[in-house]
mmCIF file of C-alpha atoms and ligand atoms in Angstrom:
data_model
loop_
_atom_site.group_PDB
_atom_site.id
_atom_site.type_symbol
_atom_site.label_atom_id
_atom_site.label_comp_id
_atom_site.label_asym_id
_atom_site.label_seq_id
_atom_site.Cartn_x
_atom_site.Cartn_y
_atom_site.Cartn_z
ATOM 1 C CA MET A 136 97.455 100.013 79.882
ATOM 2 C CA GLY A 137 94.766 98.866 77.565
ATOM 3 C CA CYS A 138 91.735 96.761 78.418
ATOM 4 C CA SER A 139 92.880 94.145 75.978
ATOM 5 C CA PRO A 140 91.428 90.724 75.233
ATOM 6 C CA SER A 141 93.567 87.886 76.599
ATOM 7 C CA ALA A 142 96.176 90.327 77.919
ATOM 8 C CA GLU A 143 98.957 88.204 79.325
ATOM 9 C CA THR A 144 101.041 91.221 80.210
ATOM 10 C CA PRO A 145 99.998 94.827 80.625
ATOM 11 C CA ARG A 146 100.320 96.767 77.414
ATOM 12 C CA SER A 147 101.391 100.331 77.056
ATOM 13 C CA GLY A 148 98.784 103.013 76.586
ATOM 14 C CA ARG A 149 95.911 104.090 78.795
ATOM 15 C CA ALA A 150 93.271 102.086 80.586
ATOM 16 C CA GLY A 151 89.708 102.952 81.189
ATOM 17 C CA ASP A 152 89.600 106.180 79.284
ATOM 18 C CA GLY A 153 86.841 107.564 77.178
ATOM 19 C CA GLY A 154 83.844 106.016 78.905
ATOM 20 C CA GLU A 155 82.300 109.303 79.925
ATOM 21 C CA ASP A 156 80.151 110.017 76.932
ATOM 22 C CA GLY A 157 78.878 106.494 76.418
ATOM 23 C CA ARG A 158 80.188 106.188 72.878
ATOM 24 C CA GLU A 159 82.840 103.682 73.676
ATOM 25 C CA GLU A 160 82.068 99.986 73.256
ATOM 26 C CA ASP A 161 82.517 97.541 76.106
ATOM 27 C CA ASP A 162 85.988 96.115 76.176
ATOM 28 C CA ALA A 163 86.276 92.359 76.315
ATOM 29 C CA VAL A 164 88.414 91.923 79.384
ATOM 30 C CA ARG A 165 90.202 88.621 79.505
ATOM 31 C CA VAL A 166 93.066 89.448 81.763
ATOM 32 C CA SER A 167 94.602 86.217 82.855
ATOM 33 C CA LEU A 168 96.509 85.793 86.067
ATOM 34 C CA SER A 169 98.770 82.789 86.243
ATOM 35 C CA ALA A 170 98.564 80.440 89.221
ATOM 36 C CA GLU A 171 101.878 81.857 90.375
ATOM 37 C CA SER A 172 100.619 85.457 90.197
ATOM 38 C CA ARG A 173 97.553 84.485 92.233
ATOM 39 C CA ARG A 174 99.760 82.859 94.826
ATOM 40 C CA VAL A 175 102.029 85.911 95.017
ATOM 41 C CA ILE A 176 99.015 88.240 95.392
ATOM 42 C CA ARG A 177 97.448 86.126 98.165
ATOM 43 C CA GLN A 178 100.714 85.847 100.024
ATOM 44 C CA SER A 179 101.607 89.538 99.828
ATOM 45 C CA TRP A 180 98.060 90.541 100.758
ATOM 46 C CA ARG A 181 98.489 88.854 104.143
ATOM 47 C CA GLU A 182 101.305 91.305 104.892
ATOM 48 C CA ILE A 183 99.658 94.358 103.329
ATOM 49 C CA GLN A 184 96.563 93.617 105.422
ATOM 50 C CA GLU A 185 98.418 94.526 108.589
ATOM 51 C CA ASP A 186 98.850 98.047 107.268
ATOM 52 C CA VAL A 187 95.568 98.549 105.391
ATOM 53 C CA SER A 188 94.630 101.797 107.023
ATOM 54 C CA ARG A 189 97.977 103.468 106.246
ATOM 55 C CA VAL A 190 98.104 102.130 102.687
ATOM 56 C CA GLY A 191 94.528 103.335 102.082
ATOM 57 C CA ILE A 192 95.346 106.886 103.215
ATOM 58 C CA ILE A 193 98.680 107.126 101.366
ATOM 59 C CA MET A 194 97.027 105.882 98.182
ATOM 60 C CA PHE A 195 94.315 108.547 98.168
ATOM 61 C CA VAL A 196 96.494 111.435 99.391
ATOM 62 C CA ARG A 197 98.899 110.724 96.507
ATOM 63 C CA LEU A 198 96.017 110.358 94.086
ATOM 64 C CA PHE A 199 94.779 113.811 95.089
ATOM 65 C CA GLU A 200 98.301 115.268 94.882
ATOM 66 C CA THR A 201 98.985 113.898 91.419
ATOM 67 C CA HIS A 202 95.428 114.348 90.091
ATOM 68 C CA PRO A 203 93.773 117.131 92.108
ATOM 69 C CA GLU A 204 90.708 116.964 89.861
ATOM 70 C CA CYS A 205 89.831 113.617 91.541
ATOM 71 C CA LYS A 206 89.316 115.444 94.840
ATOM 72 C CA ASP A 207 86.382 117.388 93.412
ATOM 73 C CA ILE A 208 84.469 114.147 92.862
ATOM 74 C CA PHE A 209 84.461 113.540 96.608
ATOM 75 C CA PHE A 210 81.989 116.030 97.960
ATOM 76 C CA ILE A 211 83.572 116.144 101.422
ATOM 77 C CA PHE A 212 87.151 116.746 100.219
ATOM 78 C CA LYS A 213 86.305 119.230 97.507
ATOM 79 C CA ASP A 214 87.188 122.313 99.518
ATOM 80 C CA VAL A 215 90.140 120.843 101.410
ATOM 81 C CA ASP A 216 93.349 122.191 99.877
ATOM 82 C CA ASP A 217 95.707 121.302 102.684
ATOM 83 C CA VAL A 218 97.224 117.865 102.074
ATOM 84 C CA GLU A 219 98.125 117.548 105.770
ATOM 85 C CA ALA A 220 94.476 118.018 106.689
ATOM 86 C CA LEU A 221 93.603 115.250 104.251
ATOM 87 C CA ARG A 222 96.183 112.924 105.733
ATOM 88 C CA THR A 223 94.537 113.132 109.155
ATOM 89 C CA SER A 224 90.954 113.248 107.921
ATOM 90 C CA ARG A 225 88.615 110.633 109.394
ATOM 91 C CA GLU A 226 86.608 110.598 106.172
ATOM 92 C CA LEU A 227 89.633 109.877 104.026
ATOM 93 C CA ARG A 228 90.650 107.109 106.382
ATOM 94 C CA ALA A 229 87.140 105.611 106.112
ATOM 95 C CA HIS A 230 87.174 105.880 102.342
ATOM 96 C CA GLY A 231 90.642 104.332 102.124
ATOM 97 C CA LEU A 232 89.440 101.443 104.283
ATOM 98 C CA ARG A 233 86.371 100.886 102.074
ATOM 99 C CA THR A 234 88.634 100.640 99.030
ATOM 100 C CA MET A 235 91.095 98.334 100.798
ATOM 101 C CA SER A 236 88.279 96.110 101.994
ATOM 102 C CA PHE A 237 87.120 95.845 98.382
ATOM 103 C CA ILE A 238 90.626 94.750 97.366
ATOM 104 C CA GLU A 239 90.475 92.173 100.125
ATOM 105 C CA LYS A 240 87.229 90.784 98.667
ATOM 106 C CA THR A 241 88.866 90.717 95.234
ATOM 107 C CA VAL A 242 91.809 88.722 96.571
ATOM 108 C CA ALA A 243 89.433 86.340 98.380
ATOM 109 C CA ARG A 244 87.575 85.687 95.083
ATOM 110 C CA ILE A 245 90.601 85.586 92.859
ATOM 111 C CA ASP A 246 89.829 82.011 91.770
ATOM 112 C CA GLN A 247 86.083 82.573 91.267
ATOM 113 C CA ASP A 248 85.987 84.284 87.894
ATOM 114 C CA GLU A 249 82.218 84.719 87.654
ATOM 115 C CA ARG A 250 81.699 86.078 91.184
ATOM 116 C CA LEU A 251 84.708 88.353 90.898
ATOM 117 C CA GLU A 252 83.473 89.826 87.653
ATOM 118 C CA GLN A 253 79.993 90.511 89.096
ATOM 119 C CA LEU A 254 81.457 92.140 92.201
ATOM 120 C CA ILE A 255 83.609 94.520 90.159
ATOM 121 C CA LEU A 256 80.905 95.265 87.570
ATOM 122 C CA GLU A 257 78.631 96.354 90.430
ATOM 123 C CA LEU A 258 81.351 98.634 91.803
ATOM 124 C CA GLY A 259 81.716 100.219 88.360
ATOM 125 C CA ARG A 260 77.924 100.755 88.226
ATOM 126 C CA LYS A 261 78.106 102.485 91.634
ATOM 127 C CA HIS A 262 80.889 104.742 90.387
ATOM 128 C CA TYR A 263 78.627 105.922 87.594
ATOM 129 C CA ARG A 264 76.240 107.075 90.327
ATOM 130 C CA TYR A 265 79.148 108.782 92.110
ATOM 131 C CA SER A 266 80.109 110.533 88.824
ATOM 132 C CA ALA A 267 83.615 109.065 89.140
ATOM 133 C CA SER A 268 84.897 108.694 85.599
ATOM 134 C CA PRO A 269 86.791 105.566 84.449
ATOM 135 C CA LYS A 270 89.634 107.731 83.226
ATOM 136 C CA TYR A 271 90.819 107.990 86.851
ATOM 137 C CA TYR A 272 90.593 104.337 87.935
ATOM 138 C CA GLU A 273 94.024 103.283 86.737
ATOM 139 C CA TYR A 274 95.687 105.931 88.929
ATOM 140 C CA VAL A 275 94.363 104.159 92.028
ATOM 141 C CA GLY A 276 96.235 100.987 91.013
ATOM 142 C CA THR A 277 99.423 102.949 90.385
ATOM 143 C CA GLU A 278 99.228 104.553 93.827
ATOM 144 C CA PHE A 279 98.336 101.258 95.507
ATOM 145 C CA ILE A 280 101.461 99.641 94.052
ATOM 146 C CA ARG A 281 103.628 102.608 95.136
ATOM 147 C CA ALA A 282 102.143 102.479 98.636
ATOM 148 C CA ILE A 283 102.678 98.755 99.247
ATOM 149 C CA GLN A 284 106.324 98.757 98.200
ATOM 150 C CA PRO A 285 107.665 100.158 101.526
ATOM 151 C CA VAL A 286 105.338 97.840 103.450
ATOM 152 C CA LEU A 287 106.708 94.735 101.746
ATOM 153 C CA LYS A 288 110.332 95.949 101.834
ATOM 154 C CA GLU A 289 112.709 93.150 100.804
ATOM 155 C CA ARG A 290 109.756 90.883 99.928
ATOM 156 C CA TRP A 291 109.087 93.194 96.988
ATOM 157 C CA SER A 292 109.923 91.704 93.572
ATOM 158 C CA PRO A 293 109.317 92.517 89.895
ATOM 159 C CA ALA A 294 107.051 89.425 89.666
ATOM 160 C CA LEU A 295 104.974 90.709 92.553
ATOM 161 C CA GLU A 296 104.673 94.146 90.951
ATOM 162 C CA GLU A 297 103.607 92.577 87.673
ATOM 163 C CA ALA A 298 100.985 90.397 89.399
ATOM 164 C CA TRP A 299 99.382 93.391 91.181
ATOM 165 C CA LYS A 300 99.500 95.432 87.965
ATOM 166 C CA MET A 301 97.574 92.684 86.188
ATOM 167 C CA LEU A 302 95.002 92.462 88.951
ATOM 168 C CA PHE A 303 94.456 96.235 88.844
ATOM 169 C CA LEU A 304 94.254 96.134 85.064
ATOM 170 C CA TYR A 305 91.432 93.631 85.468
ATOM 171 C CA ILE A 306 89.722 95.702 88.186
ATOM 172 C CA THR A 307 89.891 98.983 86.259
ATOM 173 C CA CYS A 308 88.746 97.463 82.967
ATOM 174 C CA THR A 309 85.845 95.632 84.605
ATOM 175 C CA MET A 310 84.810 98.710 86.619
ATOM 176 C CA LYS A 311 84.807 100.636 83.367
ATOM 177 C CA ARG A 312 82.440 98.072 81.826
ATOM 178 C CA GLY A 313 80.124 98.374 84.853
ATOM 179 C CA PHE A 314 80.226 102.170 84.542
ATOM 180 C CA GLN A 315 79.307 101.915 80.850
ATOM 181 C CA GLN A 316 76.467 99.471 81.563
ATOM 182 C CA ALA A 317 74.951 101.911 84.081
ATOM 183 C CA GLN A 318 75.413 104.754 81.624
ATOM 184 C CA ARG A 319 73.300 102.907 79.057
ATOM 185 C CA GLU A 320 70.494 102.125 81.496
ATOM 186 C CA PRO A 321 67.484 104.438 81.226
ATOM 187 C CA ALA A 322 67.556 107.140 83.895
ATOM 188 C CA HIS A 323 65.043 106.653 86.740
ATOM 189 C CA THR A 324 62.617 109.496 87.181
HETATM 190 C C1 HEM B 1664 90.522 100.913 91.344
HETATM 191 C C2 HEM B 1664 89.819 101.988 91.579
HETATM 192 C C3 HEM B 1664 88.770 102.180 92.653
HETATM 193 C C4 HEM B 1664 88.283 101.293 93.562
HETATM 194 C C5 HEM B 1664 88.664 99.833 93.770
HETATM 195 C C6 HEM B 1664 87.257 101.998 94.325
HETATM 196 C C7 HEM B 1664 86.526 101.449 95.368
HETATM 197 C C8 HEM B 1664 85.477 102.077 96.014
HETATM 198 C C9 HEM B 1664 84.639 101.455 97.017
HETATM 199 C C10 HEM B 1664 84.771 100.008 97.524
HETATM 200 C C11 HEM B 1664 83.712 102.361 97.398
HETATM 201 C C12 HEM B 1664 82.583 102.172 98.406
HETATM 202 C C13 HEM B 1664 81.371 101.662 97.642
HETATM 203 C C14 HEM B 1664 80.154 101.419 98.519
HETATM 204 O O1 HEM B 1664 79.779 102.287 99.281
HETATM 205 O O2 HEM B 1664 79.571 100.328 98.409
HETATM 206 C C15 HEM B 1664 83.959 103.577 96.628
HETATM 207 C C16 HEM B 1664 83.228 104.726 96.732
HETATM 208 C C17 HEM B 1664 83.504 105.880 96.056
HETATM 209 N N1 HEM B 1664 84.495 106.064 95.132
HETATM 210 FE FE1 HEM B 1664 85.814 104.692 94.492
HETATM 211 N N2 HEM B 1664 87.167 103.280 93.871
HETATM 212 C C18 HEM B 1664 88.084 103.433 92.867
HETATM 213 C C19 HEM B 1664 88.322 104.591 92.160
HETATM 214 C C20 HEM B 1664 87.724 105.804 92.399
HETATM 215 C C21 HEM B 1664 88.121 107.065 91.800
HETATM 216 C C22 HEM B 1664 89.309 107.234 90.864
HETATM 217 C C23 HEM B 1664 87.269 108.008 92.267
HETATM 218 C C24 HEM B 1664 87.216 109.489 91.990
HETATM 219 C C25 HEM B 1664 87.932 110.107 91.118
HETATM 220 C C26 HEM B 1664 86.323 107.356 93.154
HETATM 221 C C27 HEM B 1664 85.284 107.970 93.790
HETATM 222 C C28 HEM B 1664 84.450 107.366 94.703
HETATM 223 C C29 HEM B 1664 83.355 108.051 95.378
HETATM 224 C C30 HEM B 1664 82.971 109.533 95.197
HETATM 225 C C31 HEM B 1664 82.744 107.128 96.222
HETATM 226 C C32 HEM B 1664 81.517 107.360 97.134
HETATM 227 C C33 HEM B 1664 81.877 108.032 98.403
HETATM 228 C C34 HEM B 1664 82.587 107.156 99.410
HETATM 229 O O3 HEM B 1664 82.334 105.940 99.488
HETATM 230 O O4 HEM B 1664 83.398 107.716 100.148
HETATM 231 N N3 HEM B 1664 86.638 106.012 93.213
HETATM 232 N N4 HEM B 1664 85.040 103.363 95.810
#
């Protein structure tokens, strides 16, 4: 997916790549969510919320399975090779919950464009400090969408999938901009 201006639907290609060396320009992110998509997101979130802890763990275990290089960025999981150990790890559970609680804040501010943008830009700036490259952000969205499908069961629909994809496109593109802003700031001595 590209961080495209006025993207009405996700485009093919990759999102959030190439920000590591600071050469890439900020993308103008104008991802628009229709009123219906916002409604669908809010409504489904109420159900996902009941399973946040499980969704958070599944999301990150799968992320580490499909992209093991992401594990190295988390100091505490770096040397854990056993996926089962990860699944039951208190730290992974805590990290999953932090991410899910951020998604909750995003859903709560879905109609407040300015506040939402600032919140996500700040998260992107923090990820620069964590050395977590933008090229991995889109995978989190993919795994989130895979993880919520069994939770929502028959309430799952293509429109719902599309709405969450758009929201994650916005999150990943805006985090990438925050990452790039922090990258350009002079280093503190
Ligand atoms: C949509 C994508 C992502 C979201 C929404 C997200 C969200 C978060 C949140 C809310 C925190 C806690 C921030 C705080 O303490 O205030 C965090 C921390 C962190 N994230 Fe992410 N993250 C994403 C992607 C990633 C990826 C792909 C990586 C690594 C490859 C990563 C690595 C980290 C690390 C190392 C920390 C700090 C340690 C920790 O809190 O456990 N993040 N993330």
